[in-house]
mmCIF file of C-alpha atoms and ligand atoms in Angstrom:
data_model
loop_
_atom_site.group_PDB
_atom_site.id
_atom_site.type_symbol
_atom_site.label_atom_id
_atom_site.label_comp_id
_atom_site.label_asym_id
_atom_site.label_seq_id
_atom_site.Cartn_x
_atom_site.Cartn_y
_atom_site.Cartn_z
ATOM 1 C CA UNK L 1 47.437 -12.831 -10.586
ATOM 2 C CA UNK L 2 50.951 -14.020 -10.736
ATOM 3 C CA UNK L 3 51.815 -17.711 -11.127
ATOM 4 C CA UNK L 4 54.515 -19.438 -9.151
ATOM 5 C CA UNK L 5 55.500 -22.595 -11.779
ATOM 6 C CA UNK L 6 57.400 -24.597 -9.309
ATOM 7 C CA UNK L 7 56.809 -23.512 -5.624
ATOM 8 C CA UNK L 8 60.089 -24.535 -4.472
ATOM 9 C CA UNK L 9 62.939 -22.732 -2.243
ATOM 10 C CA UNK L 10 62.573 -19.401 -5.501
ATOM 11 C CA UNK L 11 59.165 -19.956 -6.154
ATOM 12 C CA UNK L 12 58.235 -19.815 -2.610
ATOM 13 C CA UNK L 13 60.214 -16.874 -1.565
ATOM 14 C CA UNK L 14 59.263 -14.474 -4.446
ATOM 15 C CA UNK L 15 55.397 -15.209 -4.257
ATOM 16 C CA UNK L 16 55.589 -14.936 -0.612
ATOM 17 C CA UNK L 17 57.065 -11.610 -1.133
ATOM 18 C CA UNK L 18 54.729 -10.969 -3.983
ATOM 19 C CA UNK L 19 51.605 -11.529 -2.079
ATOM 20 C CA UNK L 20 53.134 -9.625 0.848
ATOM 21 C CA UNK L 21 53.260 -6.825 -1.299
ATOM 22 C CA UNK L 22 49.474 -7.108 -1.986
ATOM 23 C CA UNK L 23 49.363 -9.259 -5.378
ATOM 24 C CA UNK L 24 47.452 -12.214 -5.772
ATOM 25 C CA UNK L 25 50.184 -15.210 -6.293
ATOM 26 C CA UNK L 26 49.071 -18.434 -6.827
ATOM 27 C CA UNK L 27 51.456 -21.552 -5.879
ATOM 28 C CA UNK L 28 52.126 -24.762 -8.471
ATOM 29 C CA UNK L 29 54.045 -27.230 -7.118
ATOM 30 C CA UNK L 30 54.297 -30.658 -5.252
ATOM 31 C CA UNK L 31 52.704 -32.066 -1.996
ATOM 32 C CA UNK L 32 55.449 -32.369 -0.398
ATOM 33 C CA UNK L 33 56.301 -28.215 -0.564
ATOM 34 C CA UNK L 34 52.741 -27.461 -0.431
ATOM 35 C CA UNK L 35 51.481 -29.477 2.540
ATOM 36 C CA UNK L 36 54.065 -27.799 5.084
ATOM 37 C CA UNK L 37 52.703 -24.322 3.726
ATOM 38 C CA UNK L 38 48.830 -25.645 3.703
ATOM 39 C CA UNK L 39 49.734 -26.780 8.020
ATOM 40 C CA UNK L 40 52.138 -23.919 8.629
ATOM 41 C CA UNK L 41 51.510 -20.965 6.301
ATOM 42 C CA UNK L 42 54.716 -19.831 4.420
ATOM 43 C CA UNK L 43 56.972 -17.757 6.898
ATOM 44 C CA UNK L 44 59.961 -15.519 5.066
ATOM 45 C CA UNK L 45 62.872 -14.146 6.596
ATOM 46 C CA UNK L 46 66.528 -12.996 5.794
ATOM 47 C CA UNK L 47 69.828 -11.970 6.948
ATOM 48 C CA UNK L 48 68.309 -8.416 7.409
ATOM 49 C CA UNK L 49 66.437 -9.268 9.734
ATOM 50 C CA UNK L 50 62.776 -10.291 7.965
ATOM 51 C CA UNK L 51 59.863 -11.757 8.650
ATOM 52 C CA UNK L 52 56.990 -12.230 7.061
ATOM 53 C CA UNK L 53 54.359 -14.632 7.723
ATOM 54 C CA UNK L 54 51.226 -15.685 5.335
ATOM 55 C CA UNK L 55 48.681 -17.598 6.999
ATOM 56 C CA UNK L 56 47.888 -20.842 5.514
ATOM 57 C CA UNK L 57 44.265 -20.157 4.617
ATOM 58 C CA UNK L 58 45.798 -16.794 2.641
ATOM 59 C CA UNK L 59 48.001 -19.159 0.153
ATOM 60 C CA UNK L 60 46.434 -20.269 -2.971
ATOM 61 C CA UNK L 61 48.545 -23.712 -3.730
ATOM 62 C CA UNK L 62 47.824 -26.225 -6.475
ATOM 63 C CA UNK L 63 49.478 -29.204 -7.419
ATOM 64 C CA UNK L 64 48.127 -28.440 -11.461
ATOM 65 C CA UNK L 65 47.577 -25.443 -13.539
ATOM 66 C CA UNK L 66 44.592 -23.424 -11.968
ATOM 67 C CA UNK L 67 42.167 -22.200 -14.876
ATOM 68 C CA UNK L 68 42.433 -18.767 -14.313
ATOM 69 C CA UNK L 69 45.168 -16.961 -16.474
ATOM 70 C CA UNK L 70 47.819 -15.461 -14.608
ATOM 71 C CA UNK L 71 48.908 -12.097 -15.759
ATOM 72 C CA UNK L 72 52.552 -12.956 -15.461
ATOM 73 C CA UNK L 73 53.957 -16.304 -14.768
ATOM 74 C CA UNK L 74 57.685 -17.226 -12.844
ATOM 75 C CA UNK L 75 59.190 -19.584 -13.965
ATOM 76 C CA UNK L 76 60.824 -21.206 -11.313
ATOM 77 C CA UNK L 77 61.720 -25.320 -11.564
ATOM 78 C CA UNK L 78 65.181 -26.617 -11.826
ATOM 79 C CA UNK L 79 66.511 -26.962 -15.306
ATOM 80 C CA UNK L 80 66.194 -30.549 -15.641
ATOM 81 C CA UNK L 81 62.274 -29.719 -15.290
ATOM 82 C CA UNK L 82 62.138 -26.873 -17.611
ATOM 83 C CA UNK L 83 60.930 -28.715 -20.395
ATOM 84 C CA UNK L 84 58.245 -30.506 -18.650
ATOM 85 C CA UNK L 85 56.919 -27.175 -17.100
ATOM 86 C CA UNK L 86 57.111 -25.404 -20.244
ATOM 87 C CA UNK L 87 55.031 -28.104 -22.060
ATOM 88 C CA UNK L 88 52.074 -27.859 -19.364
ATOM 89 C CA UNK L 89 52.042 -23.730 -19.067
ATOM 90 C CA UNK L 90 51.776 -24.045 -23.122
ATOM 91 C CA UNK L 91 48.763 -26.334 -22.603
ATOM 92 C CA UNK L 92 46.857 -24.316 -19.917
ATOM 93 C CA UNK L 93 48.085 -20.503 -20.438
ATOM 94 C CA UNK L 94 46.260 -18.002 -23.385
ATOM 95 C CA UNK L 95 48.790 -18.101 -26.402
ATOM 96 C CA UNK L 96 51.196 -14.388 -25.473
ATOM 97 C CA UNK L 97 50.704 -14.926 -21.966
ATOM 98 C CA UNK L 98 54.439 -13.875 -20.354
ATOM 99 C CA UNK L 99 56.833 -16.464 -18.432
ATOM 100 C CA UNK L 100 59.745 -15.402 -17.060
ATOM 101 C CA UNK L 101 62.340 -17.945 -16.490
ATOM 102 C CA UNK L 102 64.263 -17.366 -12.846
ATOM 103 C CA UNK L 103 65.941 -19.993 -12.975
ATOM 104 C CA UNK L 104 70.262 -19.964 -13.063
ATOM 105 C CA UNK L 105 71.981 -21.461 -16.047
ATOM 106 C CA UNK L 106 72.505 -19.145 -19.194
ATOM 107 C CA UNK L 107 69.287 -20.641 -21.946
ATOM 108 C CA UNK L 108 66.771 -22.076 -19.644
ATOM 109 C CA UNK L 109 64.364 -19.300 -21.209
ATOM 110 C CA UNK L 110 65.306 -20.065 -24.713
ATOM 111 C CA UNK L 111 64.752 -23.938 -24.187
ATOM 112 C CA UNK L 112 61.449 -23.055 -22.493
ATOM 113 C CA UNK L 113 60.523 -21.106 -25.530
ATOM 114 C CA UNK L 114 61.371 -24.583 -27.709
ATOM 115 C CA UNK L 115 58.898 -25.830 -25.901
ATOM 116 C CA UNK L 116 56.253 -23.924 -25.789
ATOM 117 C CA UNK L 117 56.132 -21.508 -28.901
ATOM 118 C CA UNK L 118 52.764 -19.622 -28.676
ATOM 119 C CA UNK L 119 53.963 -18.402 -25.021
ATOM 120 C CA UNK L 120 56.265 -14.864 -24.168
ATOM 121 C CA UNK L 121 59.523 -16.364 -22.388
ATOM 122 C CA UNK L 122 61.940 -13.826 -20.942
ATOM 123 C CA UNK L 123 64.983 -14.175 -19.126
ATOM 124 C CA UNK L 124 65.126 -13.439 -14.903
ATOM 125 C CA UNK L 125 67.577 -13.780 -12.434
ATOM 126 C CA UNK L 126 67.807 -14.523 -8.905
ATOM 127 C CA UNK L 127 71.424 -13.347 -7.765
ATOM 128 C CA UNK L 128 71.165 -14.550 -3.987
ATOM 129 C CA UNK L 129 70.142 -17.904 -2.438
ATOM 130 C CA UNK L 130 67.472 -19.198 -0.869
ATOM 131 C CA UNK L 131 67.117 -22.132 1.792
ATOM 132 C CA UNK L 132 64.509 -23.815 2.386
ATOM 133 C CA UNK L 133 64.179 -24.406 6.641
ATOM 134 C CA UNK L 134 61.158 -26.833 6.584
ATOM 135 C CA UNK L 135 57.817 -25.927 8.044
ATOM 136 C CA UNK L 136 57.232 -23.507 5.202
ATOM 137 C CA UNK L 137 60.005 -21.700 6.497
ATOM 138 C CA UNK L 138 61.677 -20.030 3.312
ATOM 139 C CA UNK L 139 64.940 -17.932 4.094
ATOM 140 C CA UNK L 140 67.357 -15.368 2.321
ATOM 141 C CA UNK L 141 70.722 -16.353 2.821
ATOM 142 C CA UNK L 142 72.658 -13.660 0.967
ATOM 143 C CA UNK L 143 72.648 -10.145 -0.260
ATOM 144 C CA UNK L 144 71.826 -9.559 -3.807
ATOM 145 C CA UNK L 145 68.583 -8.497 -6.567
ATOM 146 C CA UNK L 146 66.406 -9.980 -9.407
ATOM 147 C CA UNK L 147 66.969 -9.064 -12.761
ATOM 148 C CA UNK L 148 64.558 -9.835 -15.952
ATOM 149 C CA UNK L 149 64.087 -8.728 -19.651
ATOM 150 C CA UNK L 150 62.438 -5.518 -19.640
ATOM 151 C CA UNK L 151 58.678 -5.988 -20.363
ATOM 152 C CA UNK L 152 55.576 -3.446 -19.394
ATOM 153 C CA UNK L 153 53.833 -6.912 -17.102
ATOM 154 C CA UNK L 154 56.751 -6.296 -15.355
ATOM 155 C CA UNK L 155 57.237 -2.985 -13.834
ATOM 156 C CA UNK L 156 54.114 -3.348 -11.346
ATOM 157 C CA UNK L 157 55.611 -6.774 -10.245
ATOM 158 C CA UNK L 158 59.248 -4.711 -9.815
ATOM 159 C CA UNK L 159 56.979 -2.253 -7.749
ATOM 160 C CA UNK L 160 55.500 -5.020 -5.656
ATOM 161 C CA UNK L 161 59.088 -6.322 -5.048
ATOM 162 C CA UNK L 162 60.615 -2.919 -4.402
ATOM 163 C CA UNK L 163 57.597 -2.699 -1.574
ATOM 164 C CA UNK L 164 59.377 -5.621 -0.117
ATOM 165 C CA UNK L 165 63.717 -3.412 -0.367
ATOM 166 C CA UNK L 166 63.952 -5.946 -3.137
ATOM 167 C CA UNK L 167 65.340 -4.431 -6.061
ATOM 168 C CA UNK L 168 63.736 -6.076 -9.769
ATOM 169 C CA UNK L 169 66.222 -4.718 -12.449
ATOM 170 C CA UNK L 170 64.564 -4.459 -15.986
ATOM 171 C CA UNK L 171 66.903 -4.827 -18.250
ATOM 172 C CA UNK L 172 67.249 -4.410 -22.533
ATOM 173 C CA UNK L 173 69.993 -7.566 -22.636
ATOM 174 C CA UNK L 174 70.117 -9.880 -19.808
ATOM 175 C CA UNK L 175 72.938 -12.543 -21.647
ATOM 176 C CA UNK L 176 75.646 -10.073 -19.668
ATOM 177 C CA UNK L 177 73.651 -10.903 -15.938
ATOM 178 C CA UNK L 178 73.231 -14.098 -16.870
ATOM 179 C CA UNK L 179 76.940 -14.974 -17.786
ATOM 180 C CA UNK L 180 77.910 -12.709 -14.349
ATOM 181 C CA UNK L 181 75.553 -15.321 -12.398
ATOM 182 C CA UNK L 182 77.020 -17.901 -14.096
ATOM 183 C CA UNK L 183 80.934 -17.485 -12.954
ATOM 184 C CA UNK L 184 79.380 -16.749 -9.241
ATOM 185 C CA UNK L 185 77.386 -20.457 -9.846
ATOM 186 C CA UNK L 186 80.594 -22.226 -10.853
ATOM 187 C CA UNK L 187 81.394 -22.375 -6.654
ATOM 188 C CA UNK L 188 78.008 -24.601 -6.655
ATOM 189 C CA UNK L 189 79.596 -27.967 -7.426
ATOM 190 C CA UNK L 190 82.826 -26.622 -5.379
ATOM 191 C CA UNK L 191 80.495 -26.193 -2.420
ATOM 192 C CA UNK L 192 78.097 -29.294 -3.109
ATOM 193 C CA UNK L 193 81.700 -30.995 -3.336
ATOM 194 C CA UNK L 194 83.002 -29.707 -0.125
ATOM 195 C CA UNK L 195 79.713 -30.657 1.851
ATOM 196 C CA UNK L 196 80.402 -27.453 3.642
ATOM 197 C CA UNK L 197 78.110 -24.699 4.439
ATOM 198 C CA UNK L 198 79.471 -21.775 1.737
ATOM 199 C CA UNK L 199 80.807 -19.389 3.775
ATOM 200 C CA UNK L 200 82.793 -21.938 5.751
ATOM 201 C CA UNK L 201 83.762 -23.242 2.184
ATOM 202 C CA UNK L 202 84.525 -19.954 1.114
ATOM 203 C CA UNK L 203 87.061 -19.925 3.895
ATOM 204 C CA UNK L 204 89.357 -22.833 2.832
ATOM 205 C CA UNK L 205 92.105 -21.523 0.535
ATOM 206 C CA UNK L 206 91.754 -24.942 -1.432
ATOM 207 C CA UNK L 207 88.533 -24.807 -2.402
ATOM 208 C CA UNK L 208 88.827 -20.798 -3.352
ATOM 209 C CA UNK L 209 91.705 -21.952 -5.671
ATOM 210 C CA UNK L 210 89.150 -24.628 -7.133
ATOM 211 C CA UNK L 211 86.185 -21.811 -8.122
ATOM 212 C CA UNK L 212 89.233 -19.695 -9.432
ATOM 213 C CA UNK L 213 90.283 -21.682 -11.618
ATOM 214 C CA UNK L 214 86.783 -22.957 -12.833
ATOM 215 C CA UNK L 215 85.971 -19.084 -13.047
ATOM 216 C CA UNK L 216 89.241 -18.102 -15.094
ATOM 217 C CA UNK L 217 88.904 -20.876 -17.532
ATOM 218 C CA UNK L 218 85.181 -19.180 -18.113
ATOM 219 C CA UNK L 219 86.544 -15.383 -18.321
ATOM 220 C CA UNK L 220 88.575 -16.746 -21.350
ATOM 221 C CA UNK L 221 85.710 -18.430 -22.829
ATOM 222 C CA UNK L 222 83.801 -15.416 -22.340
ATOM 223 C CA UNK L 223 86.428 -12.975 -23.905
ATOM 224 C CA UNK L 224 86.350 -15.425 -26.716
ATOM 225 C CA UNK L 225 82.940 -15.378 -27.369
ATOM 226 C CA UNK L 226 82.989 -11.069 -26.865
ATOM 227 C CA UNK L 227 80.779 -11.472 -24.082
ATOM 228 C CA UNK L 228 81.104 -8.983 -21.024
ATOM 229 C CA UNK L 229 80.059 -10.346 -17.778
ATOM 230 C CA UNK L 230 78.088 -7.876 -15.996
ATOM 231 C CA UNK L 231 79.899 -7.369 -12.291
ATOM 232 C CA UNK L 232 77.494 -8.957 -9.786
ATOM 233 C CA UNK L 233 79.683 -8.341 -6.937
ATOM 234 C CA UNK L 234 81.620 -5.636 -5.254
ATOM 235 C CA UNK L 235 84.140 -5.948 -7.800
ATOM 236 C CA UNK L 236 84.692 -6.951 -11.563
ATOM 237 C CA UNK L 237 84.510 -10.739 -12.160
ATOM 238 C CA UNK L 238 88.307 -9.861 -13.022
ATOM 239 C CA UNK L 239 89.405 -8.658 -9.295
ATOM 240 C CA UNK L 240 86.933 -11.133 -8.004
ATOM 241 C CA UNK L 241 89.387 -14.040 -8.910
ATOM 242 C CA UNK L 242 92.322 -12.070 -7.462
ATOM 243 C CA UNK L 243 90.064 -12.004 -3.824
ATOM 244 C CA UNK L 244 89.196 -15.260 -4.303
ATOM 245 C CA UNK L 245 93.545 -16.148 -4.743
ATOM 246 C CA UNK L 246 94.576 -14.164 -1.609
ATOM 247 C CA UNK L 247 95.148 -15.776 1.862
ATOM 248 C CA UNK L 248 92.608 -16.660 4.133
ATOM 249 C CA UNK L 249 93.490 -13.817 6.457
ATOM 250 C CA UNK L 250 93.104 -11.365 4.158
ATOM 251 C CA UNK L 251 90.223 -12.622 2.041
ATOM 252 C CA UNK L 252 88.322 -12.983 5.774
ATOM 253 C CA UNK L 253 88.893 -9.017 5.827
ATOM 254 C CA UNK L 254 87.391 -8.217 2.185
ATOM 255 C CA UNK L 255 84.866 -11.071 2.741
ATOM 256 C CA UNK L 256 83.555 -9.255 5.892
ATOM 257 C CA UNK L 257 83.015 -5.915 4.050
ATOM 258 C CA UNK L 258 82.154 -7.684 0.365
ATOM 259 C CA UNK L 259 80.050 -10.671 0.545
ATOM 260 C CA UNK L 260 77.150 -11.124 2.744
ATOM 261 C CA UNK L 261 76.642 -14.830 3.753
ATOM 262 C CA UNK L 262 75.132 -16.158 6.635
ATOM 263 C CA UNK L 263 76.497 -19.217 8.308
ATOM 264 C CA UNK L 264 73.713 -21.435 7.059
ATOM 265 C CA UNK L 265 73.932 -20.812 3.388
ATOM 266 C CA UNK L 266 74.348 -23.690 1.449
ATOM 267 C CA UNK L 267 74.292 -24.557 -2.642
ATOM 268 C CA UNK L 268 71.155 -25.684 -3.779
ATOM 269 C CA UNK L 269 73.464 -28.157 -5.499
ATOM 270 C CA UNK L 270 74.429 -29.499 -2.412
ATOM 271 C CA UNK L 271 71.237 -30.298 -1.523
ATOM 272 C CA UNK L 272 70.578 -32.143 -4.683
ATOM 273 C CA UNK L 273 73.577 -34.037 -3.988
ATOM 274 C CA UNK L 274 72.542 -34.791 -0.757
ATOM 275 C CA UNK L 275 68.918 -36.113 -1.996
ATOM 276 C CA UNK L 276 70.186 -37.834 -4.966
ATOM 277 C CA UNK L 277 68.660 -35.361 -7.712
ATOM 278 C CA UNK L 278 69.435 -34.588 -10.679
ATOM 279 C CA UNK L 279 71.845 -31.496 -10.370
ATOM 280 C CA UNK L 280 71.929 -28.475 -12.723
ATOM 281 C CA UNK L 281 75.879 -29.290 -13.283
ATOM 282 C CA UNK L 282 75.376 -29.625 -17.220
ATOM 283 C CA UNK L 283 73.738 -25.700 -17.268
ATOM 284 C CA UNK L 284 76.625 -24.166 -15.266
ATOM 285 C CA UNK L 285 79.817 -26.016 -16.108
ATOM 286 C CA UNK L 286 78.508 -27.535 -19.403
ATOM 287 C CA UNK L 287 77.135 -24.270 -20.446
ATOM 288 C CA UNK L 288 80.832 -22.768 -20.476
ATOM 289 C CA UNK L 289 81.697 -26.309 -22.775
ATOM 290 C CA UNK L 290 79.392 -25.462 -24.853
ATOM 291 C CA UNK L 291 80.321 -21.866 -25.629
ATOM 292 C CA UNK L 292 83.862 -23.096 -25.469
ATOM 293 C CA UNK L 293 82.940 -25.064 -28.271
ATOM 294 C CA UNK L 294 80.710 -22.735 -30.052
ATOM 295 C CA UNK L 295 84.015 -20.498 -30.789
ATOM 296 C CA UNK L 296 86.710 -23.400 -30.954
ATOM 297 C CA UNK L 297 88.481 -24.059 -27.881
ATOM 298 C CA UNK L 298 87.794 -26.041 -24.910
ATOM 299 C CA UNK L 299 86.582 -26.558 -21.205
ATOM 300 C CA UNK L 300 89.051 -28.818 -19.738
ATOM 301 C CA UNK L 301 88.511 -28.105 -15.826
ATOM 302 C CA UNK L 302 84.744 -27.184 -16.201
ATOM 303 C CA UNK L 303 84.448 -30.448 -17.680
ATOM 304 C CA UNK L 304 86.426 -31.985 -15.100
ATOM 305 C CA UNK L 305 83.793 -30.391 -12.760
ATOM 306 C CA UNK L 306 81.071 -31.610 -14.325
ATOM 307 C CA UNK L 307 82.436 -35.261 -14.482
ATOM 308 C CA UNK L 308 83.085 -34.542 -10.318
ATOM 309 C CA UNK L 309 79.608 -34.191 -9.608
ATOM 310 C CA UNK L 310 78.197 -36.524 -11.702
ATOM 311 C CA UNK L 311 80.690 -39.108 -10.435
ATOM 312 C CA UNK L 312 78.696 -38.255 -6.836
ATOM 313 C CA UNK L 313 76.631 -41.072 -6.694
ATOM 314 C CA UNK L 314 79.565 -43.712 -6.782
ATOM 315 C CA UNK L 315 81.249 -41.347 -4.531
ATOM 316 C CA UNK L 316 79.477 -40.199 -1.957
ATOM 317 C CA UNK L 317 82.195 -38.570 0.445
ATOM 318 C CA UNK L 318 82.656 -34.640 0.592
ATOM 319 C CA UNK L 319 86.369 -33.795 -0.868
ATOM 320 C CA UNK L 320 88.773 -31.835 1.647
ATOM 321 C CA UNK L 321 90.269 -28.521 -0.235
ATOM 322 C CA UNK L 322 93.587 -31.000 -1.389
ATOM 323 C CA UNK L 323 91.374 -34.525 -2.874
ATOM 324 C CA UNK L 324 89.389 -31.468 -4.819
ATOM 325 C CA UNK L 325 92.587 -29.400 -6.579
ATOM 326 C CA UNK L 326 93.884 -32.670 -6.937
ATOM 327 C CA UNK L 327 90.984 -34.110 -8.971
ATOM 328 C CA UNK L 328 91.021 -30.841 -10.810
ATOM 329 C CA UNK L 329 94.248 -31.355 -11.580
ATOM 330 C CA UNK L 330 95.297 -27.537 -10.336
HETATM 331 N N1 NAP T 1 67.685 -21.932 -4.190
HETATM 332 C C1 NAP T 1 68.475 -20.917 -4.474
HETATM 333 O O1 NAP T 1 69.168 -20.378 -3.612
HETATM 334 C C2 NAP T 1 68.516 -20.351 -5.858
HETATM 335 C C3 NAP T 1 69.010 -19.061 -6.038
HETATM 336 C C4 NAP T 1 69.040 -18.507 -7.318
HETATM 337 C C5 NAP T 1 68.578 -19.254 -8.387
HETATM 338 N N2 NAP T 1 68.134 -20.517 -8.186
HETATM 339 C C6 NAP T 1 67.671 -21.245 -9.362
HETATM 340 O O2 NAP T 1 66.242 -21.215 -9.351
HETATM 341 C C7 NAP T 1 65.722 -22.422 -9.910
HETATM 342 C C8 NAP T 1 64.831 -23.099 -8.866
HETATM 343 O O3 NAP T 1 65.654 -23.467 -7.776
HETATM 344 P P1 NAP T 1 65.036 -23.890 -6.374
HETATM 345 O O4 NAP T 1 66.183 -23.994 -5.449
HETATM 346 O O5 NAP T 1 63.891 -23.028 -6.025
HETATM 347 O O6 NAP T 1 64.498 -25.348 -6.727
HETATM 348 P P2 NAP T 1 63.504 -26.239 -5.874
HETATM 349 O O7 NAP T 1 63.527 -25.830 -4.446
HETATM 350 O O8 NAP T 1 63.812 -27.669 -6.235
HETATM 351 O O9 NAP T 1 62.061 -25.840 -6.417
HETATM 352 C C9 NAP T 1 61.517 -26.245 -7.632
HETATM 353 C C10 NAP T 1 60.244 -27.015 -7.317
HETATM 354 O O10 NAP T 1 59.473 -27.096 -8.506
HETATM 355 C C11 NAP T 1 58.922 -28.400 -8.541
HETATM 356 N N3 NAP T 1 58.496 -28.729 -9.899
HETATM 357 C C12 NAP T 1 59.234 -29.141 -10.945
HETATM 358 N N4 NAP T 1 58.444 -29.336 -12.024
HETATM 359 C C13 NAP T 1 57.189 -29.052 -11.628
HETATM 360 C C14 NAP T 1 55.941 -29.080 -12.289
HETATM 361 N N5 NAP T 1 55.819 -29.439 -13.558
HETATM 362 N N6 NAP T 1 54.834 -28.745 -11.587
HETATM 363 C C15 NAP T 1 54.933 -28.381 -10.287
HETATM 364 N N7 NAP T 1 56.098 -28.326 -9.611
HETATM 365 C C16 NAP T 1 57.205 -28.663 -10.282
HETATM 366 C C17 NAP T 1 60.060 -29.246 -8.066
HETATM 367 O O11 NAP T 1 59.656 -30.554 -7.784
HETATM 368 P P3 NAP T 1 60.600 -31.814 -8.222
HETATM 369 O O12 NAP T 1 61.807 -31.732 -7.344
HETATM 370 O O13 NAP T 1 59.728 -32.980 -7.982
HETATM 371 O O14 NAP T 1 60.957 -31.614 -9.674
HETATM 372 C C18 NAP T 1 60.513 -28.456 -6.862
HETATM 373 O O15 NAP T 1 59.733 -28.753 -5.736
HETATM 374 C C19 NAP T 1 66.947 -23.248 -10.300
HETATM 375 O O16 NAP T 1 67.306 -22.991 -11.632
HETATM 376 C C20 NAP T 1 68.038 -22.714 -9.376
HETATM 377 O O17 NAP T 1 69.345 -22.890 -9.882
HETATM 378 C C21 NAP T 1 68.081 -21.094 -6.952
#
């Protein structure tokens, strides 16, 4: 059995995939994301063309740890939750049992693991996004793969997901896929910002120059620190700031080829903005401070970022392309 830890817009998409492929998956997560699946069943679809529908009576959804042990558990709550969910899988699972963290954010496995000592945490990635459409309505928004720590309860699960043209990459080092997610997550609080959907974000010159320089300020952190960022996109994280400098007209042309977005997309960020959550702004921005710090230098427009979104809640009005390079001070 595989364990969904937070059936959310991830959670919900991967087991739904998971038990589409034939696994048994069972759902943790609130009332208010279980009921809609419990009236409507949970319906998956994507910008390929998908759909996949599991009937309501088919979904096994809990709101606390079922007793039976799950033979691999994803790990899929925002980070601000980590903790918390860590602390009740360490209460409930056999000591060993393996957790994979899918969350974004460069760590969340390693704080998990702080948390919850006598269980396996790897590291997982999710590199495309995932809206939630209400209803139990779950939908793939852009192209991409998953990505985890190589580990022998994984490879049937990487099976079940390549059963579904999703491609599970097991991987010796993941720090590399994680940092590569990481610069692609810095346009998060650039989107949440812009209150935009992201490709039409994507499309305003202002707010390109905005992730640029939030992305360029990390690729010298990164070279700092000796880390290579593995190249999540059509090109290297390097090129990918020279697309993301070029004129609309001619990034439209590359876009069209390069990145897969449908018009819907949005950040889960903005979302969280939106509902007044706590947003995962101090694991993408405040993770590049950190390593910043960790090998003497220093952040400034990542921690400008941060400050941005945090600032939200006195705020409250989306920033055109100018009030955001402005605040950033680019
Ligand atoms: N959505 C995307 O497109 C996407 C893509 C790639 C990666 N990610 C990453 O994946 C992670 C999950 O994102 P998401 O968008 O799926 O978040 P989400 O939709 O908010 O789903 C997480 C769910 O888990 C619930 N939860 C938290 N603690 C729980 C607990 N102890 N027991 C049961 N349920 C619990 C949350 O409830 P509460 O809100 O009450 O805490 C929430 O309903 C994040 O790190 C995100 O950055 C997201």
């Amino acid at each position: 059995m595989v364990l969904v830890m937070g059936a959310g817009a991830v959670g919900c998409f991967l087991g739904g995939l998971l038990q589409a492929s034939g696994q048994s998956v069972v759902f943790v997560g609130r009332s208010r994301v279980l009921e809609p699946l419990a009236t409507h069943g949970l319906t998956l679809t994507d910008l390929d063309g998908r759909q996949n529908t599991i009937a309501a009576d088919d979904l096994r959804l809990f709101s606390d740890l079922p007793s039976e042990p799950p033979v691999v558990t994803l790990l899929c709550v925002k980070a601000g939750a980590t903790l918390a969910a860590a602390q009740l899988l360490e209460s409930s699972l056999p000591a060993g049992s393996v957790v994979v963290s899918m969350q974004n954010g460069v760590g969340q496995a390693a704080l998990a693991q702080s948390a919850a000592p006598s269980l396996c945490f790897l590291d997982g990635m999710v590199s495309f996004n995932i809206a939630n459409l209400g209803d139990g309505r779950y939908h793939r928004g852009t192209a991409g793969f998953l990505a985890a720590t190589d580990h022998p309860v994984l490879r049937p699960v990487a099976e079940a997901f390549k059963l579904q043209q999703l491609k599970l990459r097991l991987v010796a080092d993941m720090r590399p896929i994680q940092w590569g997610k990481l610069l692609l997550n810095l346009n998060n609080p650039v989107n949440a910002l812009s209150g935009m959907p992201l490709r039409e974000e994507l499309m305003q010159a202002g707010y390109r120059r905005c992730l640029a320089a939030l992305q360029e300020e990390a690729l010298n952190v990164l070279r700092a620190a000796a880390i290579e960022p593995a190249q999540l996109t059509a090109v290297t994280p390097q090129k990918f700031l020279r697309v993301l400098r070029l004129p609309t007209f001619l990034f439209r042309l590359v876009a069209r080829k390069a990145l897969k977005i449908d018009a819907k997309a949005r950040s889960s960020m903005a979302d969280d903005l939106s509902a007044r959550r706590l947003t995962e702004i101090a694991w993408l921005c405040g993770q590049v401070q950190r390593l910043a710090q960790s090998v003497g230098l220093q952040a400034p427009l990542n921690a400008r970022m941060q400050a941005l979104v945090e600032a939200w809640p006195q705020r409250g009005v989306p920033y055109s392309p100018r009030q955001l390079t402005q605040a950033l001070g680019i």
